[in-house]
PDB file of C-alpha atoms in Angstrom:
ATOM      1  CA  MET A   1      94.872  98.462 111.278  1.00  0.00           C
ATOM      2  CA  ALA A   2      94.864  95.353 113.372  1.00  0.00           C
ATOM      3  CA  LEU A   3      97.952  95.091 115.550  1.00  0.00           C
ATOM      4  CA  ALA A   4      99.123  92.109 117.533  1.00  0.00           C
ATOM      5  CA  ALA A   5     102.281  91.260 119.451  1.00  0.00           C
ATOM      6  CA  ALA A   6     103.710  87.904 120.409  1.00  0.00           C
ATOM      7  CA  ALA A   7     105.471  87.217 123.694  1.00  0.00           C
ATOM      8  CA  GLY A   8     108.306  89.638 124.387  1.00  0.00           C
ATOM      9  CA  MET A   9     111.542  89.052 126.191  1.00  0.00           C
ATOM     10  CA  PHE A  10     114.731  90.728 127.325  1.00  0.00           C
ATOM     11  CA  CYS A  11     117.935  89.409 125.836  1.00  0.00           C
ATOM     12  CA  ALA A  12     121.650  90.071 125.919  1.00  0.00           C
ATOM     13  CA  LEU A  13     123.470  89.604 122.607  1.00  0.00           C
ATOM     14  CA  GLY A  14     127.115  90.503 122.278  1.00  0.00           C
ATOM     15  CA  GLY A  15     126.980  92.057 125.743  1.00  0.00           C
ATOM     16  CA  SER A  16     124.245  94.582 124.869  1.00  0.00           C
ATOM     17  CA  ALA A  17     120.907  94.378 126.677  1.00  0.00           C
ATOM     18  CA  ARG A  18     117.798  95.117 124.647  1.00  0.00           C
ATOM     19  CA  ALA A  19     114.136  94.257 124.461  1.00  0.00           C
ATOM     20  CA  GLN A  20     113.187  91.845 121.677  1.00  0.00           C
ATOM     21  CA  GLU A  21     109.828  90.495 120.562  1.00  0.00           C
ATOM     22  CA  GLN A  22     107.995  89.045 117.592  1.00  0.00           C
ATOM     23  CA  VAL A  23     105.187  91.293 116.355  1.00  0.00           C
ATOM     24  CA  SER A  24     102.577  91.151 113.622  1.00  0.00           C
ATOM     25  CA  PHE A  25     100.339  93.609 111.803  1.00  0.00           C
ATOM     26  CA  GLN A  26      97.963  93.446 108.869  1.00  0.00           C
ATOM     27  CA  ALA A  27      99.247  93.861 105.308  1.00  0.00           C
ATOM     28  CA  SER A  28      97.372  96.531 103.370  1.00  0.00           C
ATOM     29  CA  ASP A  29      98.214  94.645 100.132  1.00  0.00           C
ATOM     30  CA  PRO A  30      97.968  90.909 100.964  1.00  0.00           C
ATOM     31  CA  PHE A  31      98.705  89.810  97.342  1.00  0.00           C
ATOM     32  CA  THR A  32      98.047  86.100  97.903  1.00  0.00           C
ATOM     33  CA  SER A  33      94.833  85.967  99.947  1.00  0.00           C
ATOM     34  CA  GLY A  34      92.079  88.004 101.548  1.00  0.00           C
ATOM     35  CA  GLN A  35      94.179  88.879 104.581  1.00  0.00           C
ATOM     36  CA  VAL A  36      97.838  88.547 105.534  1.00  0.00           C
ATOM     37  CA  MET A  37      99.379  89.300 108.898  1.00  0.00           C
ATOM     38  CA  LEU A  38     102.955  90.416 108.345  1.00  0.00           C
ATOM     39  CA  THR A  39     105.481  89.258 110.917  1.00  0.00           C
ATOM     40  CA  ALA A  40     108.579  91.070 112.129  1.00  0.00           C
ATOM     41  CA  GLN A  41     111.220  90.979 114.802  1.00  0.00           C
ATOM     42  CA  LEU A  42     111.179  94.142 116.888  1.00  0.00           C
ATOM     43  CA  ASP A  43     114.381  95.036 118.765  1.00  0.00           C
ATOM     44  CA  LYS A  44     114.709  98.128 120.927  1.00  0.00           C
ATOM     45  CA  PRO A  45     117.294  99.540 123.273  1.00  0.00           C
ATOM     46  CA  LEU A  46     116.320  99.323 126.919  1.00  0.00           C
ATOM     47  CA  GLY A  47     114.600 102.476 128.105  1.00  0.00           C
ATOM     48  CA  ASN A  48     111.505 104.495 127.327  1.00  0.00           C
ATOM     49  CA  GLY A  49     112.738 106.493 124.335  1.00  0.00           C
ATOM     50  CA  PRO A  50     111.437 107.922 122.175  1.00  0.00           C
ATOM     51  CA  PHE A  51     114.038 106.366 119.900  1.00  0.00           C
ATOM     52  CA  PRO A  52     114.620 106.736 116.152  1.00  0.00           C
ATOM     53  CA  ALA A  53     113.759 103.568 114.242  1.00  0.00           C
ATOM     54  CA  VAL A  54     114.859 101.592 111.187  1.00  0.00           C
ATOM     55  CA  VAL A  55     112.806  99.180 109.077  1.00  0.00           C
ATOM     56  CA  LEU A  56     114.879  96.344 107.550  1.00  0.00           C
ATOM     57  CA  MET A  57     113.674  94.620 104.360  1.00  0.00           C
ATOM     58  CA  HIS A  58     115.269  91.365 103.178  1.00  0.00           C
ATOM     59  CA  GLY A  59     116.183  90.445  99.616  1.00  0.00           C
ATOM     60  CA  CYS A  60     114.634  87.920  97.233  1.00  0.00           C
ATOM     61  CA  GLY A  61     115.654  84.969  99.430  1.00  0.00           C
ATOM     62  CA  GLY A  62     113.450  86.077 102.293  1.00  0.00           C
ATOM     63  CA  TRP A  63     114.421  85.054 105.813  1.00  0.00           C
ATOM     64  CA  GLN A  64     116.931  82.409 104.772  1.00  0.00           C
ATOM     65  CA  PRO A  65     119.152  81.520 107.773  1.00  0.00           C
ATOM     66  CA  ALA A  66     122.244  83.440 106.608  1.00  0.00           C
ATOM     67  CA  VAL A  67     120.162  86.493 105.724  1.00  0.00           C
ATOM     68  CA  GLN A  68     118.314  86.436 109.038  1.00  0.00           C
ATOM     69  CA  TYR A  69     121.585  86.052 110.951  1.00  0.00           C
ATOM     70  CA  SER A  70     123.176  89.024 109.171  1.00  0.00           C
ATOM     71  CA  LEU A  71     120.093  91.182 109.694  1.00  0.00           C
ATOM     72  CA  GLU A  72     120.082  90.171 113.367  1.00  0.00           C
ATOM     73  CA  MET A  73     123.692  91.333 113.696  1.00  0.00           C
ATOM     74  CA  LEU A  74     122.814  94.608 111.962  1.00  0.00           C
ATOM     75  CA  SER A  75     119.862  95.029 114.298  1.00  0.00           C
ATOM     76  CA  GLU A  76     122.130  94.560 117.305  1.00  0.00           C
ATOM     77  CA  TYR A  77     124.571  97.141 115.923  1.00  0.00           C
ATOM     78  CA  LEU A  78     121.793  99.697 115.421  1.00  0.00           C
ATOM     79  CA  ASN A  79     120.350  98.967 118.879  1.00  0.00           C
ATOM     80  CA  GLU A  80     123.759  99.675 120.411  1.00  0.00           C
ATOM     81  CA  HIS A  81     123.644 103.089 118.745  1.00  0.00           C
ATOM     82  CA  GLY A  82     120.175 103.929 120.022  1.00  0.00           C
ATOM     83  CA  TYR A  83     117.837 102.782 117.243  1.00  0.00           C
ATOM     84  CA  VAL A  84     114.711 100.651 117.404  1.00  0.00           C
ATOM     85  CA  VAL A  85     114.785  98.075 114.576  1.00  0.00           C
ATOM     86  CA  LEU A  86     111.841  96.352 112.863  1.00  0.00           C
ATOM     87  CA  ASN A  87     113.123  93.415 110.769  1.00  0.00           C
ATOM     88  CA  LEU A  88     110.214  92.650 108.433  1.00  0.00           C
ATOM     89  CA  ASP A  89     109.371  89.339 106.733  1.00  0.00           C
ATOM     90  CA  SER A  90     107.383  89.891 103.536  1.00  0.00           C
ATOM     91  CA  PHE A  91     107.535  86.364 102.090  1.00  0.00           C
ATOM     92  CA  GLY A  92     106.984  83.938 104.988  1.00  0.00           C
ATOM     93  CA  PRO A  93     103.473  85.171 105.856  1.00  0.00           C
ATOM     94  CA  ARG A  94     102.554  84.858 102.161  1.00  0.00           C
ATOM     95  CA  ASP A  95     103.962  81.303 101.938  1.00  0.00           C
ATOM     96  CA  LEU A  96     106.457  82.353  99.267  1.00  0.00           C
ATOM     97  CA  SER A  97     109.719  80.441  98.804  1.00  0.00           C
ATOM     98  CA  GLY A  98     112.878  82.511  98.686  1.00  0.00           C
ATOM     99  CA  ASP A  99     114.544  80.202  96.150  1.00  0.00           C
ATOM    100  CA  ALA A 100     111.520  80.399  93.859  1.00  0.00           C
ATOM    101  CA  MET A 101     111.315  84.172  94.223  1.00  0.00           C
ATOM    102  CA  CYS A 102     114.999  84.638  93.358  1.00  0.00           C
ATOM    103  CA  ALA A 103     114.533  82.532  90.208  1.00  0.00           C
ATOM    104  CA  SER A 104     111.670  84.610  88.777  1.00  0.00           C
ATOM    105  CA  ASN A 105     112.002  88.209  87.605  1.00  0.00           C
ATOM    106  CA  ALA A 106     108.246  88.299  87.101  1.00  0.00           C
ATOM    107  CA  GLU A 107     107.639  87.358  90.749  1.00  0.00           C
ATOM    108  CA  LEU A 108     110.153  89.958  91.888  1.00  0.00           C
ATOM    109  CA  GLN A 109     108.451  92.643  89.796  1.00  0.00           C
ATOM    110  CA  GLN A 110     105.166  91.819  91.512  1.00  0.00           C
ATOM    111  CA  ALA A 111     106.906  91.870  94.881  1.00  0.00           C
ATOM    112  CA  LEU A 112     107.959  95.471  94.332  1.00  0.00           C
ATOM    113  CA  VAL A 113     104.300  96.491  94.477  1.00  0.00           C
ATOM    114  CA  TYR A 114     103.091  94.699  97.602  1.00  0.00           C
ATOM    115  CA  ARG A 115     106.387  95.127  99.421  1.00  0.00           C
ATOM    116  CA  ALA A 116     106.206  98.905  98.948  1.00  0.00           C
ATOM    117  CA  HIS A 117     102.891  98.672 100.813  1.00  0.00           C
ATOM    118  CA  ASP A 118     104.652  96.528 103.435  1.00  0.00           C
ATOM    119  CA  ALA A 119     107.231  99.279 103.985  1.00  0.00           C
ATOM    120  CA  VAL A 120     104.497 101.837 104.612  1.00  0.00           C
ATOM    121  CA  ASP A 121     102.611  99.377 106.850  1.00  0.00           C
ATOM    122  CA  ALA A 122     105.801  98.976 108.896  1.00  0.00           C
ATOM    123  CA  MET A 123     106.110 102.757 109.177  1.00  0.00           C
ATOM    124  CA  ARG A 124     102.527 103.009 110.419  1.00  0.00           C
ATOM    125  CA  TYR A 125     103.172 100.287 112.985  1.00  0.00           C
ATOM    126  CA  LEU A 126     106.262 102.046 114.323  1.00  0.00           C
ATOM    127  CA  ARG A 127     104.559 105.439 114.431  1.00  0.00           C
ATOM    128  CA  ALA A 128     101.956 103.924 116.758  1.00  0.00           C
ATOM    129  CA  GLN A 129     104.566 102.798 119.292  1.00  0.00           C
ATOM    130  CA  PRO A 130     105.118 105.180 122.246  1.00  0.00           C
ATOM    131  CA  PHE A 131     108.859 104.443 122.351  1.00  0.00           C
ATOM    132  CA  VAL A 132     109.425 105.493 118.699  1.00  0.00           C
ATOM    133  CA  GLN A 133     110.092 109.058 117.576  1.00  0.00           C
ATOM    134  CA  PRO A 134     107.624 109.209 114.645  1.00  0.00           C
ATOM    135  CA  GLN A 135     109.558 111.835 112.689  1.00  0.00           C
ATOM    136  CA  ASP A 136     112.707 109.699 112.670  1.00  0.00           C
ATOM    137  CA  ILE A 137     111.831 106.430 110.926  1.00  0.00           C
ATOM    138  CA  PHE A 138     114.381 105.180 108.378  1.00  0.00           C
ATOM    139  CA  LEU A 139     114.310 102.338 105.842  1.00  0.00           C
ATOM    140  CA  MET A 140     117.013  99.901 104.713  1.00  0.00           C
ATOM    141  CA  GLY A 141     116.593  97.146 102.126  1.00  0.00           C
ATOM    142  CA  GLN A 142     118.770  94.488 100.504  1.00  0.00           C
ATOM    143  CA  SER A 143     118.532  93.492  96.823  1.00  0.00           C
ATOM    144  CA  ASN A 144     114.783  93.261  96.042  1.00  0.00           C
ATOM    145  CA  GLY A 145     114.208  94.961  99.384  1.00  0.00           C
ATOM    146  CA  GLY A 146     116.661  97.635  98.254  1.00  0.00           C
ATOM    147  CA  SER A 147     114.603  98.272  95.129  1.00  0.00           C
ATOM    148  CA  VAL A 148     111.526  98.504  97.369  1.00  0.00           C
ATOM    149  CA  ALA A 149     113.420 101.007  99.514  1.00  0.00           C
ATOM    150  CA  MET A 150     114.148 103.090  96.419  1.00  0.00           C
ATOM    151  CA  GLU A 151     110.431 103.105  95.606  1.00  0.00           C
ATOM    152  CA  ALA A 152     109.762 104.259  99.166  1.00  0.00           C
ATOM    153  CA  ALA A 153     112.126 107.201  98.610  1.00  0.00           C
ATOM    154  CA  ASP A 154     110.156 108.267  95.509  1.00  0.00           C
ATOM    155  CA  ALA A 155     107.771 111.100  96.359  1.00  0.00           C
ATOM    156  CA  GLY A 156     105.219 110.001  93.752  1.00  0.00           C
ATOM    157  CA  ASP A 157     105.181 106.397  94.957  1.00  0.00           C
ATOM    158  CA  MET A 158     104.809 107.429  98.590  1.00  0.00           C
ATOM    159  CA  LYS A 159     101.862 109.639  97.705  1.00  0.00           C
ATOM    160  CA  SER A 160     100.147 106.807  95.804  1.00  0.00           C
ATOM    161  CA  LEU A 161     100.766 104.461  98.762  1.00  0.00           C
ATOM    162  CA  GLY A 162      99.049 106.871 101.144  1.00  0.00           C
ATOM    163  CA  ALA A 163     102.087 107.072 103.428  1.00  0.00           C
ATOM    164  CA  PRO A 164     101.494 109.169 106.567  1.00  0.00           C
ATOM    165  CA  ALA A 165     104.921 110.820 106.135  1.00  0.00           C
ATOM    166  CA  PRO A 166     108.166 110.376 104.196  1.00  0.00           C
ATOM    167  CA  PHE A 167     110.886 108.162 105.596  1.00  0.00           C
ATOM    168  CA  ARG A 168     113.601 110.237 107.238  1.00  0.00           C
ATOM    169  CA  GLY A 169     116.202 108.550 105.071  1.00  0.00           C
ATOM    170  CA  VAL A 170     116.502 105.442 102.888  1.00  0.00           C
ATOM    171  CA  VAL A 171     119.426 103.064 102.279  1.00  0.00           C
ATOM    172  CA  ALA A 172     119.419 100.531  99.423  1.00  0.00           C
ATOM    173  CA  TYR A 173     121.957  97.692  99.257  1.00  0.00           C
ATOM    174  CA  TYR A 174     122.705  96.336  95.746  1.00  0.00           C
ATOM    175  CA  PRO A 175     119.224  97.154  94.367  1.00  0.00           C
ATOM    176  CA  TRP A 176     117.888  96.907  90.831  1.00  0.00           C
ATOM    177  CA  CYS A 177     117.924 100.579  89.885  1.00  0.00           C
ATOM    178  CA  GLY A 178     115.564 100.038  86.960  1.00  0.00           C
ATOM    179  CA  VAL A 179     112.812 101.064  89.378  1.00  0.00           C
ATOM    180  CA  TYR A 180     113.771 104.618  88.326  1.00  0.00           C
ATOM    181  CA  PRO A 181     113.306 104.420  84.544  1.00  0.00           C
ATOM    182  CA  ARG A 182     113.124 108.210  84.112  1.00  0.00           C
ATOM    183  CA  HIS A 183     115.411 110.900  85.483  1.00  0.00           C
ATOM    184  CA  PRO A 184     115.426 113.077  87.391  1.00  0.00           C
ATOM    185  CA  VAL A 185     113.352 111.295  90.031  1.00  0.00           C
ATOM    186  CA  ASN A 186     111.597 113.419  92.650  1.00  0.00           C
ATOM    187  CA  LEU A 187     112.623 112.092  96.062  1.00  0.00           C
ATOM    188  CA  SER A 188     110.774 112.617  99.333  1.00  0.00           C
ATOM    189  CA  ALA A 189     113.673 111.191 101.381  1.00  0.00           C
ATOM    190  CA  PRO A 190     117.470 111.263 101.076  1.00  0.00           C
ATOM    191  CA  LEU A 191     118.736 108.075  99.422  1.00  0.00           C
ATOM    192  CA  LEU A 192     122.052 106.239  99.850  1.00  0.00           C
ATOM    193  CA  ILE A 193     122.853 103.289  97.544  1.00  0.00           C
ATOM    194  CA  PHE A 194     125.594 100.672  98.066  1.00  0.00           C
ATOM    195  CA  ASN A 195     126.727  98.454  95.183  1.00  0.00           C
ATOM    196  CA  GLY A 196     129.363  95.849  94.367  1.00  0.00           C
ATOM    197  CA  GLY A 197     131.582  96.520  91.376  1.00  0.00           C
ATOM    198  CA  GLU A 198     131.737  92.785  90.557  1.00  0.00           C
ATOM    199  CA  ASP A 199     127.976  92.241  90.961  1.00  0.00           C
ATOM    200  CA  ASN A 200     126.680  90.207  87.985  1.00  0.00           C
ATOM    201  CA  TRP A 201     123.057  90.141  89.235  1.00  0.00           C
ATOM    202  CA  VAL A 202     122.310  93.881  89.189  1.00  0.00           C
ATOM    203  CA  SER A 203     124.253  96.701  87.547  1.00  0.00           C
ATOM    204  CA  ALA A 204     126.136  99.161  89.717  1.00  0.00           C
ATOM    205  CA  SER A 205     126.566 101.483  86.719  1.00  0.00           C
ATOM    206  CA  GLN A 206     122.770 101.714  86.331  1.00  0.00           C
ATOM    207  CA  CYS A 207     122.586 103.237  89.808  1.00  0.00           C
ATOM    208  CA  ALA A 208     125.523 105.606  89.404  1.00  0.00           C
ATOM    209  CA  GLY A 209     123.811 107.783  86.806  1.00  0.00           C
ATOM    210  CA  ILE A 210     120.585 108.534  88.676  1.00  0.00           C
ATOM    211  CA  LYS A 211     119.675 112.214  88.948  1.00  0.00           C
ATOM    212  CA  ALA A 212     117.242 113.406  91.598  1.00  0.00           C
ATOM    213  CA  THR A 213     115.354 116.438  92.841  1.00  0.00           C
ATOM    214  CA  GLY A 214     113.657 117.040  96.185  1.00  0.00           C
ATOM    215  CA  ALA A 215     116.285 115.257  98.305  1.00  0.00           C
ATOM    216  CA  ASP A 216     119.914 114.159  98.035  1.00  0.00           C
ATOM    217  CA  ILE A 217     121.046 110.912  96.433  1.00  0.00           C
ATOM    218  CA  ALA A 218     124.460 109.278  96.852  1.00  0.00           C
ATOM    219  CA  GLU A 219     125.947 106.020  95.558  1.00  0.00           C
ATOM    220  CA  VAL A 220     128.969 104.055  96.772  1.00  0.00           C
ATOM    221  CA  THR A 221     130.459 101.185  94.755  1.00  0.00           C
ATOM    222  CA  TYR A 222     132.914  98.713  96.297  1.00  0.00           C
ATOM    223  CA  PRO A 223     135.032  97.617  93.315  1.00  0.00           C
ATOM    224  CA  ASN A 224     135.727  94.018  94.368  1.00  0.00           C
ATOM    225  CA  ALA A 225     132.387  93.187  96.024  1.00  0.00           C
ATOM    226  CA  VAL A 226     129.675  90.954  94.573  1.00  0.00           C
ATOM    227  CA  HIS A 227     125.957  90.708  95.339  1.00  0.00           C
ATOM    228  CA  SER A 228     124.979  90.132  98.994  1.00  0.00           C
ATOM    229  CA  PHE A 229     128.342  91.434 100.176  1.00  0.00           C
ATOM    230  CA  ASP A 230     126.937  92.122 103.665  1.00  0.00           C
ATOM    231  CA  ILE A 231     125.605  88.557 104.143  1.00  0.00           C
ATOM    232  CA  ASP A 232     127.935  86.287 106.130  1.00  0.00           C
ATOM    233  CA  ILE A 233     128.392  83.515 103.537  1.00  0.00           C
ATOM    234  CA  PRO A 234     131.441  82.371 101.517  1.00  0.00           C
ATOM    235  CA  LYS A 235     131.625  83.682  97.965  1.00  0.00           C
ATOM    236  CA  GLN A 236     129.654  81.265  95.780  1.00  0.00           C
ATOM    237  CA  LEU A 237     127.387  80.917  92.760  1.00  0.00           C
ATOM    238  CA  TYR A 238     123.673  81.117  93.520  1.00  0.00           C
ATOM    239  CA  GLN A 239     121.295  80.637  90.590  1.00  0.00           C
ATOM    240  CA  GLY A 240     124.047  81.731  88.218  1.00  0.00           C
ATOM    241  CA  HIS A 241     125.053  84.851  90.160  1.00  0.00           C
ATOM    242  CA  TRP A 242     128.031  85.484  92.409  1.00  0.00           C
ATOM    243  CA  VAL A 243     127.078  86.231  96.010  1.00  0.00           C
ATOM    244  CA  GLY A 244     129.125  86.410  99.175  1.00  0.00           C
ATOM    245  CA  TYR A 245     130.613  88.341 102.034  1.00  0.00           C
ATOM    246  CA  ASP A 246     133.131  91.129 101.562  1.00  0.00           C
ATOM    247  CA  PRO A 247     134.470  92.271 104.966  1.00  0.00           C
ATOM    248  CA  HIS A 248     135.547  95.737 103.843  1.00  0.00           C
ATOM    249  CA  ALA A 249     132.327  96.494 101.957  1.00  0.00           C
ATOM    250  CA  ALA A 250     130.162  95.130 104.780  1.00  0.00           C
ATOM    251  CA  GLN A 251     131.883  97.038 107.575  1.00  0.00           C
ATOM    252  CA  ASP A 252     132.399 100.289 105.668  1.00  0.00           C
ATOM    253  CA  SER A 253     128.799 100.396 104.397  1.00  0.00           C
ATOM    254  CA  GLN A 254     127.468  99.716 107.891  1.00  0.00           C
ATOM    255  CA  ALA A 255     129.444 102.623 109.338  1.00  0.00           C
ATOM    256  CA  ARG A 256     128.399 104.897 106.459  1.00  0.00           C
ATOM    257  CA  MET A 257     124.762 103.913 106.926  1.00  0.00           C
ATOM    258  CA  LEU A 258     124.837 104.762 110.635  1.00  0.00           C
ATOM    259  CA  ALA A 259     126.458 108.134 109.893  1.00  0.00           C
ATOM    260  CA  PHE A 260     123.796 108.767 107.218  1.00  0.00           C
ATOM    261  CA  PHE A 261     121.020 108.072 109.747  1.00  0.00           C
ATOM    262  CA  ASN A 262     122.614 110.092 112.551  1.00  0.00           C
ATOM    263  CA  ALA A 263     123.136 113.118 110.314  1.00  0.00           C
ATOM    264  CA  ARG A 264     119.437 113.221 109.438  1.00  0.00           C
ATOM    265  CA  LEU A 265     117.870 112.897 112.867  1.00  0.00           C
ATOM    266  CA  THR A 266     115.377 115.556 113.878  1.00  0.00           C
ATOM    267  CA  PRO A 267     117.199 118.374 115.725  1.00  0.00           C
ATOM    268  CA  ASP A 268     117.444 117.703 119.464  1.00  0.00           C
ATOM    269  CA  ILE A 269     116.652 114.001 118.910  1.00  0.00           C
ATOM    270  CA  ARG A 270     119.759 111.903 119.353  1.00  0.00           C
ATOM    271  CA  PRO A 271     120.269 108.187 120.036  1.00  0.00           C
ATOM    272  CA  ASP A 272     119.886 107.514 123.761  1.00  0.00           C
TER     273      ASP A 272
END
């Protein structure tokens, strides 16, 4: 796989020093053309590692400013706790509009296929980096990216994608749980799902009843939260759906996610 990196730099955000750079690597499923180079922001704690790593996958809006800002803050939080973070853009390199994607269920269904390949491509990229512990690569996705993350936890899907290994653990924020039409689903990675009880875009109850074999599954619903509760925007209607920040849900889910990752690290591998 072709790999390329843009200019890197050291930065200090919120008082924490880390190395940050823009990177790119080839998409194994380009979808829109003969070749697509995926782009991502790579953030790592200072030091040689090897560090555990997390792949972040945006929702249907792509790298909209509020989404990118919130993912950047999450990346900083994970860096502070010893994780490399790869924040992946699936739509920009394919010239896909976030607003148009969010308005089309058909487009989002198609995205589940090529974005599952993107998740595995991101894993392969990280496994090739000398500062990443290859056995400890996790995945987190929001909304459509959360549904992709659920696919990446499915043992059958990962086998069909030719993944070099399972993810160490997977976290899905307010996903469409219809990606698991039959139960029980055979998981290759532990799965943690966060939902909003007032979400009128996807159904929290659809996620609560999932049965699984092979690995653990857990679901947390925040009763008063709506869709995109971890994105720093006022509560508002977007394309007919309520979206907006819920401080309790955002902060509690972030802490739970970190604990979920830490508990599943390879023995003797701990954040630096």
